[in-house]
Coordinates of C-alpha atoms in Angstrom, one line a residue:
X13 CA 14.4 -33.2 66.9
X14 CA 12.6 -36.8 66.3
X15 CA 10.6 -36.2 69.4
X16 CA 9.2 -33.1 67.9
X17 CA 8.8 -34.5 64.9
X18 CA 6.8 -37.5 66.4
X19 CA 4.5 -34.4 68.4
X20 CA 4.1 -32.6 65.7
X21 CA 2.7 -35.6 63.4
X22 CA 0.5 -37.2 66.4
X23 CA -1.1 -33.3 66.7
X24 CA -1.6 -33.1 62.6
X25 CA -3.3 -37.0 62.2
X26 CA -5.3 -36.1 65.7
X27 CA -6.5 -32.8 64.1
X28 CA -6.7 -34.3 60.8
X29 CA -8.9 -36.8 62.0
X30 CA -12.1 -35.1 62.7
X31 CA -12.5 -34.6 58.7
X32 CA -13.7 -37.6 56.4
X33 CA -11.4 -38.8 53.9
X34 CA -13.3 -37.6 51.0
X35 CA -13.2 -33.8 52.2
X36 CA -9.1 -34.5 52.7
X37 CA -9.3 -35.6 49.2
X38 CA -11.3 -33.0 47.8
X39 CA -10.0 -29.7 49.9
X40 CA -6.4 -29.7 48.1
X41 CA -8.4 -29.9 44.8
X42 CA -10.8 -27.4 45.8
X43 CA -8.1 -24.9 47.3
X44 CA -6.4 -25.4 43.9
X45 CA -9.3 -24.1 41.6
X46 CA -10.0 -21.4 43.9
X47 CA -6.4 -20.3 43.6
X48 CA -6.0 -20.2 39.8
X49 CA -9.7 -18.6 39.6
X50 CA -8.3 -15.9 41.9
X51 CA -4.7 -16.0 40.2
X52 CA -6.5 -15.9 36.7
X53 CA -8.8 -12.8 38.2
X54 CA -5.8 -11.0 38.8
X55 CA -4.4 -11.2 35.9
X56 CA -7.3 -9.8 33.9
X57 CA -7.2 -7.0 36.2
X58 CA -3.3 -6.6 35.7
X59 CA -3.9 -6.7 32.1
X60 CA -7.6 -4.6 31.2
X61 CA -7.5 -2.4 34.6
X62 CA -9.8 -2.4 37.8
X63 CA -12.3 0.0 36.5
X64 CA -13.0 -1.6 33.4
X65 CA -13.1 -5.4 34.7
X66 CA -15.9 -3.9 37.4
X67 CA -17.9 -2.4 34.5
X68 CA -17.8 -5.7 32.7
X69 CA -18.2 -7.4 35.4
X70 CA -21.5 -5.0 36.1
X71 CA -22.7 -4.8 32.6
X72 CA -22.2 -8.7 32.2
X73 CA -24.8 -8.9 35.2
X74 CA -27.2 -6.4 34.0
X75 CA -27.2 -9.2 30.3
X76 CA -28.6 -11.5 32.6
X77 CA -32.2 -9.7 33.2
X78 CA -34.9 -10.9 30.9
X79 CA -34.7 -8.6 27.9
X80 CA -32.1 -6.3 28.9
X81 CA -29.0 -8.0 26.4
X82 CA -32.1 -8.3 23.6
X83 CA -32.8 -4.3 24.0
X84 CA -28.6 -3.3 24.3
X85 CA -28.2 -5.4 20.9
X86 CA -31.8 -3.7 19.3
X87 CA -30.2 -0.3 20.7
X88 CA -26.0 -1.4 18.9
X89 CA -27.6 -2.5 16.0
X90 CA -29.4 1.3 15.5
X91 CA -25.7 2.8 16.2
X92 CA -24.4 0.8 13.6
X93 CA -26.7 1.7 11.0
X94 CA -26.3 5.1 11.5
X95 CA -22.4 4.8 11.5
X96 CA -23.0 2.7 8.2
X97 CA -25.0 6.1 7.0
X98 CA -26.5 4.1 4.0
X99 CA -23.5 2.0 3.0
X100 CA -25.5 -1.2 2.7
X101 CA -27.9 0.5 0.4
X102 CA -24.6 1.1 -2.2
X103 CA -23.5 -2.5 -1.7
X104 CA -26.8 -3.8 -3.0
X105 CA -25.6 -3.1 -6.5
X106 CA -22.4 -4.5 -5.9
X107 CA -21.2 -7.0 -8.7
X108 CA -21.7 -10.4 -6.8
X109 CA -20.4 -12.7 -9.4
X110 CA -18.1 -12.7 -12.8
X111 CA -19.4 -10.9 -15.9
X112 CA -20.4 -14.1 -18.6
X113 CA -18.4 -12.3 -21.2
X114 CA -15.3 -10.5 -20.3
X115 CA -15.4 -6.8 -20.9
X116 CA -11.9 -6.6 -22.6
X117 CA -10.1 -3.0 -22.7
X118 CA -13.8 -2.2 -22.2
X119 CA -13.4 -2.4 -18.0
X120 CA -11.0 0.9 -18.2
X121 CA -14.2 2.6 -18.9
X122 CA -15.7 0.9 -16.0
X123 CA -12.7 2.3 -13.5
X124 CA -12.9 5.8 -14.8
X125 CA -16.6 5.5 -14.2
X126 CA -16.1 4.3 -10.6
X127 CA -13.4 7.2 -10.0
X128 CA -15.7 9.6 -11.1
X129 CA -18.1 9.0 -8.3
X130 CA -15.1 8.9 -5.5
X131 CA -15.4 12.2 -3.0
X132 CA -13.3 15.5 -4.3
X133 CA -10.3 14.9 -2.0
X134 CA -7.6 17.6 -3.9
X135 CA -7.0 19.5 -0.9
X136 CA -9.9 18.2 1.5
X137 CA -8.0 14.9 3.7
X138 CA -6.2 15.3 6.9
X139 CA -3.1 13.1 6.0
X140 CA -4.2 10.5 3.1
X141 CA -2.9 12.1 0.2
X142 CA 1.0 13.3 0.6
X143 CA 2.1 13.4 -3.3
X144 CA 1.1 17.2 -4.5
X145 CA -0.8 18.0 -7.2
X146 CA -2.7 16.1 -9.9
X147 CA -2.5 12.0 -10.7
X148 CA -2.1 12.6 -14.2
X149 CA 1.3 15.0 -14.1
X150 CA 4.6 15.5 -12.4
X151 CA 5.7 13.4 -9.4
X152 CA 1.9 11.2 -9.4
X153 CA 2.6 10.2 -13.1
X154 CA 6.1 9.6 -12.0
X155 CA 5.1 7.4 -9.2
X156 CA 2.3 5.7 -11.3
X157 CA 4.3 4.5 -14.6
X158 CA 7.2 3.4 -12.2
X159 CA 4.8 1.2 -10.2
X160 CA 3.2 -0.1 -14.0
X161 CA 6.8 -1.4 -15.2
X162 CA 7.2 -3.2 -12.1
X163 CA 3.2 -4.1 -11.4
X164 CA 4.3 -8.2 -12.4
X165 CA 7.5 -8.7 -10.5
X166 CA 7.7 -10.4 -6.8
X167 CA 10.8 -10.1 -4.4
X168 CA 9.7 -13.7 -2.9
X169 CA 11.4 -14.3 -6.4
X170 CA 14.8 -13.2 -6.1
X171 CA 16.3 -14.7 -8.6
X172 CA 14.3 -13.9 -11.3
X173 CA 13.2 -10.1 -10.2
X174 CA 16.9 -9.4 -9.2
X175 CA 16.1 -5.4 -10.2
X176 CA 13.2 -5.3 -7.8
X177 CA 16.0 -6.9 -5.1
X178 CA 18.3 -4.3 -5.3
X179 CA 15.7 -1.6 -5.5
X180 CA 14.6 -2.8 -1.7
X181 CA 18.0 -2.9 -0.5
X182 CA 18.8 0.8 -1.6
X183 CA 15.7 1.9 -0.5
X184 CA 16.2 0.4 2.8
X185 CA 19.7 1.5 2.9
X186 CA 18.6 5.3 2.0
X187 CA 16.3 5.4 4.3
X188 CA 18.4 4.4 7.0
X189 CA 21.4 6.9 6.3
X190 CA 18.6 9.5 7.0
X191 CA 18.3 7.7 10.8
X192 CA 21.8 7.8 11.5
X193 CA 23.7 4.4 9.8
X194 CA 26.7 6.6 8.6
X195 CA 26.9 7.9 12.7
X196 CA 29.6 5.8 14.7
X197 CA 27.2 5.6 17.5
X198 CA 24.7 3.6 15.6
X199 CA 27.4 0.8 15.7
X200 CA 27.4 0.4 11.2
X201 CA 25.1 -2.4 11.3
X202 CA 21.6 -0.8 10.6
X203 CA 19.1 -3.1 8.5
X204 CA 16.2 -4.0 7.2
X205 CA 13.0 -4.7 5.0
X206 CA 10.2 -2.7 3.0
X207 CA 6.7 -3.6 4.4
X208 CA 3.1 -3.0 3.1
X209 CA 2.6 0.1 5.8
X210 CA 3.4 1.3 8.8
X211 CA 1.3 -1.1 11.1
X212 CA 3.3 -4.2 9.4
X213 CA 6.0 -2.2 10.0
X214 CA 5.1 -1.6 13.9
X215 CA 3.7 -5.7 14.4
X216 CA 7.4 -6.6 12.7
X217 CA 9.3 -4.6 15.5
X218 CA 7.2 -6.0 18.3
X219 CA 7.3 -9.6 16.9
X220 CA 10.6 -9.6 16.8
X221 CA 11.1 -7.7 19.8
X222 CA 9.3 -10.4 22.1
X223 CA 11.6 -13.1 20.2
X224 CA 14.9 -11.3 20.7
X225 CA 14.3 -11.0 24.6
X226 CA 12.5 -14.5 24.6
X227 CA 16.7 -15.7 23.1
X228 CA 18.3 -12.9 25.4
X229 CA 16.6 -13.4 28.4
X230 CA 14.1 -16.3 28.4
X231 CA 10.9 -13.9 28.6
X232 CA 7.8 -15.8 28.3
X233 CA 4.9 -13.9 29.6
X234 CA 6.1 -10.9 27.3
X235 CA 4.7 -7.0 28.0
X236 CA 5.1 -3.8 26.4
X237 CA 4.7 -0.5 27.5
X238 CA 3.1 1.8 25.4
X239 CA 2.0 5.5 26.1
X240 CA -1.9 6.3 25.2
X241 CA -0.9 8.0 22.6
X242 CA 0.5 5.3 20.9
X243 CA -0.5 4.2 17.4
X244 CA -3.1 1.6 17.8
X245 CA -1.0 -1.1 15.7
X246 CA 0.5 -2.2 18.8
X247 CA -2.7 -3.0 20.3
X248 CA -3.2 -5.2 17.1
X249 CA 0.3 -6.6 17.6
X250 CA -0.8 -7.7 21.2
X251 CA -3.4 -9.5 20.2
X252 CA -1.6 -11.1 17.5
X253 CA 1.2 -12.3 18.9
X254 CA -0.3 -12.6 22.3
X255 CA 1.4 -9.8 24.4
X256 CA 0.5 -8.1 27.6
X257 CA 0.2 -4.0 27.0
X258 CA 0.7 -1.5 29.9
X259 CA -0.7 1.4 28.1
X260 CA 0.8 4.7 30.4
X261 CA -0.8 8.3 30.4
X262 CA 0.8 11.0 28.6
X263 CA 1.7 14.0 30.5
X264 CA 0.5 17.6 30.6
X265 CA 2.5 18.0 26.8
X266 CA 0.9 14.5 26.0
X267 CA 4.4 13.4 25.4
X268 CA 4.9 9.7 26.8
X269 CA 5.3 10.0 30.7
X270 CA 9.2 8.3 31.4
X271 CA 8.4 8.8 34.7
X272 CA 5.3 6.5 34.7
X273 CA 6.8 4.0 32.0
X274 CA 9.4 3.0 34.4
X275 CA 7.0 2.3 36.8
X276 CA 5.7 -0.2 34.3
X277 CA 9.2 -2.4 33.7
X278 CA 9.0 -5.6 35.3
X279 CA 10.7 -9.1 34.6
X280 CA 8.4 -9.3 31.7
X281 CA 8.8 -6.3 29.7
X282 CA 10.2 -6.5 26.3
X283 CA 9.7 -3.2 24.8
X284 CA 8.8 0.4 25.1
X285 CA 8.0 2.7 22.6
X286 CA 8.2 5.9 21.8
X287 CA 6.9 8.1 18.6
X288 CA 8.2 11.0 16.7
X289 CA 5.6 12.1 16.5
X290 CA 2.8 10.7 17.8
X291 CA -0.5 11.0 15.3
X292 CA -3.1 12.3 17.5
X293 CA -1.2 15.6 18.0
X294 CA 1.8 15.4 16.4
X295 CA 4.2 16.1 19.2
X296 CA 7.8 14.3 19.9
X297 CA 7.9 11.7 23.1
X298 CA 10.9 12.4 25.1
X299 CA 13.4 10.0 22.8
X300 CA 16.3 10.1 24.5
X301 CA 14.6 9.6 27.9
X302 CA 13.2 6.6 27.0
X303 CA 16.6 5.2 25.7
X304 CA 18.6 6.0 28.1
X305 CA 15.4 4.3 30.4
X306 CA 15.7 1.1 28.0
X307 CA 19.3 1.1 28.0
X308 CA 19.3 0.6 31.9
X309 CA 17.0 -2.3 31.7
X310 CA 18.5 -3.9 28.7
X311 CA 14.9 -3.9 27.2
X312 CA 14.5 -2.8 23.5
X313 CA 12.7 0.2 22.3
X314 CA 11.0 1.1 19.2
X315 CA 10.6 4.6 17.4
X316 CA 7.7 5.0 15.6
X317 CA 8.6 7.1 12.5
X318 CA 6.0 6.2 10.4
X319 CA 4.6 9.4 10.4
X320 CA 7.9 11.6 10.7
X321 CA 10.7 9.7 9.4
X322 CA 10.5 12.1 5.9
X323 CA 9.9 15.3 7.8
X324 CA 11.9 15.4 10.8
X325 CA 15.6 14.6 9.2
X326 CA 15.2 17.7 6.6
X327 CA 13.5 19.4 9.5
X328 CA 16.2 19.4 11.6
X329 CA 18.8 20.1 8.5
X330 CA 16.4 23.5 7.7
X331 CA 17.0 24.6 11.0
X332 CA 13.8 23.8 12.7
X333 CA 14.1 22.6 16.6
X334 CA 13.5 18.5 16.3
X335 CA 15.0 17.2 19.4
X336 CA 16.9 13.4 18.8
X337 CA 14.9 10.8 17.7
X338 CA 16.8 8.1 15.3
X339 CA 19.7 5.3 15.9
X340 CA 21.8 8.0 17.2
X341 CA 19.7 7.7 20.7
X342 CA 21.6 5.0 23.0
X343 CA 18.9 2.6 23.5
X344 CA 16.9 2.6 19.8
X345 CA 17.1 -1.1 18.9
X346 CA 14.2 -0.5 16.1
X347 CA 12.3 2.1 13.6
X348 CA 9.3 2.2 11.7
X349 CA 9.3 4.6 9.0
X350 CA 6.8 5.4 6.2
X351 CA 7.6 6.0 2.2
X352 CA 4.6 6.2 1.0
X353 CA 3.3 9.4 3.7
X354 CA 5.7 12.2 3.7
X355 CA 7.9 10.1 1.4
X356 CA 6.2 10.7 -0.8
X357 CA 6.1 6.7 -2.7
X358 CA 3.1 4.5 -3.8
X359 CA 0.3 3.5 -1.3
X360 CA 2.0 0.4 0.7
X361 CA 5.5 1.2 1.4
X362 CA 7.3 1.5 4.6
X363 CA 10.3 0.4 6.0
X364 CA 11.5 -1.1 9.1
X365 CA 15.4 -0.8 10.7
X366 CA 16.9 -3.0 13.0
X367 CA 19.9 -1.3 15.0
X368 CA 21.9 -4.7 14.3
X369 CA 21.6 -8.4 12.3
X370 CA 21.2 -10.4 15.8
X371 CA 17.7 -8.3 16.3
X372 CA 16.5 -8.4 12.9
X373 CA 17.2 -12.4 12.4
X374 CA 14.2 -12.7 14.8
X375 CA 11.6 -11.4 12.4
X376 CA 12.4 -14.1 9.8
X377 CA 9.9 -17.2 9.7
X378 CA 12.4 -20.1 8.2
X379 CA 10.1 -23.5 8.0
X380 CA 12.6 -26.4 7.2
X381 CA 9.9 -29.3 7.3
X382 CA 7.8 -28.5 4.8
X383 CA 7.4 -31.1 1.7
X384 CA 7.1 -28.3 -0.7
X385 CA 11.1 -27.3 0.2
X386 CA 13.0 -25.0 2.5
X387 CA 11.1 -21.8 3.1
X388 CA 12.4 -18.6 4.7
X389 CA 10.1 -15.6 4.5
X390 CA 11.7 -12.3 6.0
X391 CA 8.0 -10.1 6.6
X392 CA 4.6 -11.0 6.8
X393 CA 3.5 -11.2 3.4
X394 CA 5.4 -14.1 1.3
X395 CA 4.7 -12.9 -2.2
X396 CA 5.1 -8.9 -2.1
X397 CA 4.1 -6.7 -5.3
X398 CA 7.7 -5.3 -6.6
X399 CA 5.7 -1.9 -8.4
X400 CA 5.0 -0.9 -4.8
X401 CA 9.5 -1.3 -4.1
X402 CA 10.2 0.1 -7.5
X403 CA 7.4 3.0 -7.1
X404 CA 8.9 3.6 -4.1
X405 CA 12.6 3.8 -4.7
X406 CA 11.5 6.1 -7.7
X407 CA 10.0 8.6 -5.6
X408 CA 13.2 8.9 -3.8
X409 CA 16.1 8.3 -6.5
X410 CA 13.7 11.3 -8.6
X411 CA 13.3 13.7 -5.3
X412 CA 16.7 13.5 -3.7
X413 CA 17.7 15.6 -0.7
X414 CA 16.9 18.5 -2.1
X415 CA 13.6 17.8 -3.1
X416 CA 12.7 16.9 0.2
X417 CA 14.3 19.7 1.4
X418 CA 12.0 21.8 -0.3
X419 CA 8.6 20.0 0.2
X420 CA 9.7 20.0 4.2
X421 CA 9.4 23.3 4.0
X422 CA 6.4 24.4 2.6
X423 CA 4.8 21.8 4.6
X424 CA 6.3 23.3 7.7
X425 CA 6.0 26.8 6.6
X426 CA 2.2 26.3 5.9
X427 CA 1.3 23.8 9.2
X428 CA 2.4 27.2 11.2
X429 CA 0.3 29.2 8.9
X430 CA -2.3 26.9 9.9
X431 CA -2.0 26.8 13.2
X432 CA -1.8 30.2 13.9
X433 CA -4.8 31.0 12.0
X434 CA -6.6 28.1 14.4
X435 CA -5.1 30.3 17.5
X436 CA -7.1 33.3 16.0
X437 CA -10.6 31.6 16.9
X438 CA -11.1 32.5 19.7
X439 CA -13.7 29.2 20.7
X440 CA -10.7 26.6 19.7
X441 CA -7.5 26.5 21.1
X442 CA -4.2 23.8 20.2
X443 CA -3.8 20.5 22.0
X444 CA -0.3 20.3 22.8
X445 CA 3.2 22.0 21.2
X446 CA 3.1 20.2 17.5
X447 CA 6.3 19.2 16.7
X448 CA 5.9 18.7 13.2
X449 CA 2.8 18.8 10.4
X450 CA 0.0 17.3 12.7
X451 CA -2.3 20.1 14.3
X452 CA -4.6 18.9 16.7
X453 CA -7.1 21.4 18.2
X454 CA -10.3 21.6 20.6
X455 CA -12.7 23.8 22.3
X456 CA -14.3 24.4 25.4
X457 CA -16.7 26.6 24.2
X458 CA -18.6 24.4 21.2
X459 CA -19.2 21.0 20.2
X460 CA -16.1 20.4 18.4
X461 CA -18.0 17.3 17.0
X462 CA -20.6 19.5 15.6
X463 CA -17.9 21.4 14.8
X464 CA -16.5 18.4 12.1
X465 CA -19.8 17.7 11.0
X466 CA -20.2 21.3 9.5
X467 CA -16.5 20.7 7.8
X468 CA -17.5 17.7 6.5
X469 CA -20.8 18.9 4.7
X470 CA -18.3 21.5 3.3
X471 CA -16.4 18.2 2.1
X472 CA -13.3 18.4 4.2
X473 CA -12.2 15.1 5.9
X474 CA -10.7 15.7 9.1
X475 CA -9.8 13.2 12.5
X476 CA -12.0 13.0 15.3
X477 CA -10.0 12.2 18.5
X478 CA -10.7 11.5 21.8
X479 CA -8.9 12.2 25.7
X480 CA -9.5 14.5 25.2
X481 CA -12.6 15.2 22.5
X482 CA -11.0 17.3 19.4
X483 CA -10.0 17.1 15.8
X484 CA -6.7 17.3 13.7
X485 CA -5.4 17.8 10.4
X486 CA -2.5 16.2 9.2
X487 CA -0.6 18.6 6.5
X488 CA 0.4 17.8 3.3
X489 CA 1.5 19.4 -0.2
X490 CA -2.3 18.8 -1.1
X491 CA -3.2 21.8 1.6
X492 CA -0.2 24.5 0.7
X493 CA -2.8 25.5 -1.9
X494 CA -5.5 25.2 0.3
X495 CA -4.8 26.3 3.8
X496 CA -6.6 29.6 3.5
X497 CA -9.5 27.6 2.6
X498 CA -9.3 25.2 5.4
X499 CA -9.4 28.5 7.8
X500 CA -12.4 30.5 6.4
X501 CA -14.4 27.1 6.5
X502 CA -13.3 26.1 9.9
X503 CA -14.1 29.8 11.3
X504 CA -17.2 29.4 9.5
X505 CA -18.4 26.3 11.1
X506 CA -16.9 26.8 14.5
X507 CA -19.4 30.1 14.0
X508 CA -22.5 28.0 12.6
X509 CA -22.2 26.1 15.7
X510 CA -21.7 28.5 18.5
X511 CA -25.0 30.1 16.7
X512 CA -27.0 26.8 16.5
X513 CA -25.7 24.8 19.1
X514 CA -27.2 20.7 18.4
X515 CA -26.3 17.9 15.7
X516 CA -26.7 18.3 12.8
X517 CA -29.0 16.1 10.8
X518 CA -27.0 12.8 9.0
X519 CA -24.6 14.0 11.5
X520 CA -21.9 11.8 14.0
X521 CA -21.5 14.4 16.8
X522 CA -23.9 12.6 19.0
X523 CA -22.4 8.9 18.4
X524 CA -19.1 10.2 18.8
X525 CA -20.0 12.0 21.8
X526 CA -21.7 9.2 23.5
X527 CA -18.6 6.5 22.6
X528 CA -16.1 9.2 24.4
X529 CA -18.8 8.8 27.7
X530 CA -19.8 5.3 27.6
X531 CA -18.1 3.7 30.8
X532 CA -18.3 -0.4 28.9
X533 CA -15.8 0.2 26.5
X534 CA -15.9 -3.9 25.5
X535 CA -19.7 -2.3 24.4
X536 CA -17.9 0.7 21.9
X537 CA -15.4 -2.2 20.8
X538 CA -18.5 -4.7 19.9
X539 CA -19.9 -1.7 18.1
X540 CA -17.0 -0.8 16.0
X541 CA -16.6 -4.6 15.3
X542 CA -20.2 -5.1 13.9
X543 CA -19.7 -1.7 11.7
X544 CA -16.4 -3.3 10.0
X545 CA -18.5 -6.5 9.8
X546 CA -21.2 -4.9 7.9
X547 CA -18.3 -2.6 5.6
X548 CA -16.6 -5.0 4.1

């Protein structure tokens, strides 16, 4: 063995030998920087895709040109403007500093001036508006004077605002009965908080999703696994909290593929998610599939209610076919749910459930070394406005189960009355099987583009989606009055269109047609980011 030994070292220092020191020196070095560069390289492509790193890659090249990157910004900047549509123009006469002399009782004027200018929206909005009716009368005034008693109060403040307190505990605790808490199988330890909205909601569950499996299993390179039609808060949670997303195709139902997110699961995966339903075209992912898939891999999994956590219990209770979706699915370790959608409560109320206390302790921030005292904060926001809790757990004390009993259905009796009537043009057809009160719709025959342009110059706001190219309208007690409405002027236009095919002038059929082809999508995400610079 030393003889071969004593070979093999005399072959390796005569080899070795031929090279100057400096090159020895430098070749390890070298060999190292090539390897994380490649390493590094992979990664990107494991992370953004192939495709899209080439067309970087490409259009990153193409910058270099004299005058090429000068003419792409000339060319963004034009896009902008026109998605801007005269915006700028309004904020010139923006107040840009403090009156010199208060205006007193005087400002209410000043608000009831500003409202007056606000678009007609009674009727008009996919989704935005859930309460029914008018602000100034039945469950709105309710809502309104409950949030005005309360507007002062802050939970951070426990001890003084004890009411506001127990309001978010009940509300949490309602909500959660309607998910399955009072179920054995949910294992009696369901909790939670109220949040500002659904997307602090969803960044919540994921935060403290990658720090429960970073305690249970020592994940540090955490990844999710999301389908496409995921809510784009988790893409906001990736970036904030620095997680990889494998982002799966839906499948010919454009439910979440179970079949491609196992593929996905690796040593690093933390979380899948699954909605119910998802908001491009309101249909259910396969819930219990992806449980049962999270189960096996001891990986959590988040259902994203936000949308139809106030629908789909009284749905299923009126006799409607809503297949499982809450803690009652083996696997479910967290929920996002919204109050202040289909719930019916103030603008910036949600909740979030944790199947058990051990998850849930890993979305509190506790700071011990701070000079100004202990500090534990249990959401994102520290201070928290109590009229939004007590606004909230009004709406629900004052509706009960029967009340939402009874707005379910006539929002599920008139989203089928809808959706048939969209069946009856012949030029658009349904994306999908909606589960619930999201109809999403396209055509193959017209611009449906153009068509949304001629719905909004008849003041109706609607969604443009993409993957493919269509619209939807989200249903609400605002539209049981108006559905008939919504039909004759989306026959109409769908007609105006296949009769004068072309955009519209003022209109965004061309810019969102040309977003949905552009291969650079790091170019459409520089464009939306210069339009939100120049909004706000």
């Amino acid at each position: 063995m030393e003889e071969t030994l004593l070979r093999f070292r005399a072959t390796a220092n005569g080899f070795l030998s031929r090279y100057e020191p400096l090159v020895l020196l430098v070749a390890p070095l070298f060999a190292l920087l090539v390897a994380r560069a490649v390493h590094s390289l992979l990664l990107h492509v494991q992370r953004q895709g192939l495709k899209p790193v080439l067309v970087g890659f490409f259009m990153s090249s193409v910058k270099l040109i004299p005058g090429v990157n000068k003419y792409i910004e000339a060319e963004k900047m034009k896009v902008v403007e026109k998605l801007q549509s005269g915006t700028k123009s309004k904020r010139d006469s923006w107040r840009s500093e403090l009156p010199s002399v208060g205006l007193g009782r005087g400002v209410v004027e000043k608000l009831e001036d500003s409202k007056r200018n606000d678009v007609v929206w009674q009727g008009k909005c996919s989704g935005t508006v859930y309460i029914g009716g008018n602000e100034s009368e039945g469950h709105f005034s309710l809502v309104n004077e409950a949030y005005s008693m309360f507007s002062h109060t802050n939970p951070l403040h426990q001890d003084v605002f004890q009411s506001v307190a127990r309001f978010e505990g009940e509300v949490v605790a309602m909500t959660a009965a309607l998910f399955g808490s009072k179920d054995k199988s949910s294992g009696g330890q369901i909790c939670g908080n109220m949040t500002s909205g659904g997307t602090e909601s969803i960044l919540l569950a994921v935060k403290t999703s990658r720090d429960y499996m970073r305690m249970k299993k020592g994940i540090t390179r955490p990844e999710m696994i999301i389908a496409e039609s995921a809510h784009s808060a988790y893409d906001k949670a990736a970036q904030y909290f620095n997680i990889i997303v494998r982002r799966v195709p839906v499948d010919e139902e454009y439910k979440a593929n179970v079949r491609k997110t196992k593929r996905f699961i690796n040593k690093n995966t933390i979380m899948i998610v699954g909605s119910a339903p998802g908001f491009p075209h309101g249909v259910i992912d396969p819930i219990e599939a992806l449980g049962a898939l999270a189960s096996s891999y001891d990986i959590c999994f988040h259902v994203d209610l936000c949308l139809g956590g106030f629908v789909l219990p009284f749905a299923r209770k009126l006799g409607y076919p809503i297949p499982p979706f809450d803690f009652s699915v083996k696997g479910v370790t967290s929920i996002s749910a919204d109050v202040h959608k289909y719930g019916l409560g103030p603008k910036g109320t949600s909740v979030v459930l944790y199947r058990n206390h051990e998850i849930r302790k890993n979305q509190f921030v506790a700071v011990t070394e701070w000079t100004g005292g202990l500090y534990v904060s249990p959401t994102i926001a520290g201070s928290r406005p109590g009229g939004l809790i007590a606004g909230a757990w009004a709406a629900m004390m004052s509706l009960g189960e029967e009340g939402y009993l009874d707005n379910t259905k006539q929002i599920m009796e008139v989203s089928k009355r809808i959706q048939k009537g969209i069946q009856d043009i012949p030029e658009l057809h349904i994306i999908g099987k909606p589960d619930m009160t999201v109809i999403a719709f396209g055509s193959n025959v017209v611009d449906i583009f153009e068509v949304n342009d001629i719905m909004s110059s008849k003041g109706w706001h609607l969604n443009a989606l993409q993957k493919p190219n269509s619209l939807h309208i989200c249903v609400t007690l605002q539209h049981v009055p108006a559905a008939e409405n919504f039909l004759q002027d989306l026959k109409e236009s769908v007609d105006t269109v296949k009769a004068n095919p072309g955009p519209i002038s003022g209109g965004l059929a061309p810019i969102y047609g040309a977003a949905g082809k552009m291969p650079d999508r790091g170019l459409v995400q520089d464009l939306l980011v210069e339009f939100m610079d120049g909004s706000c």
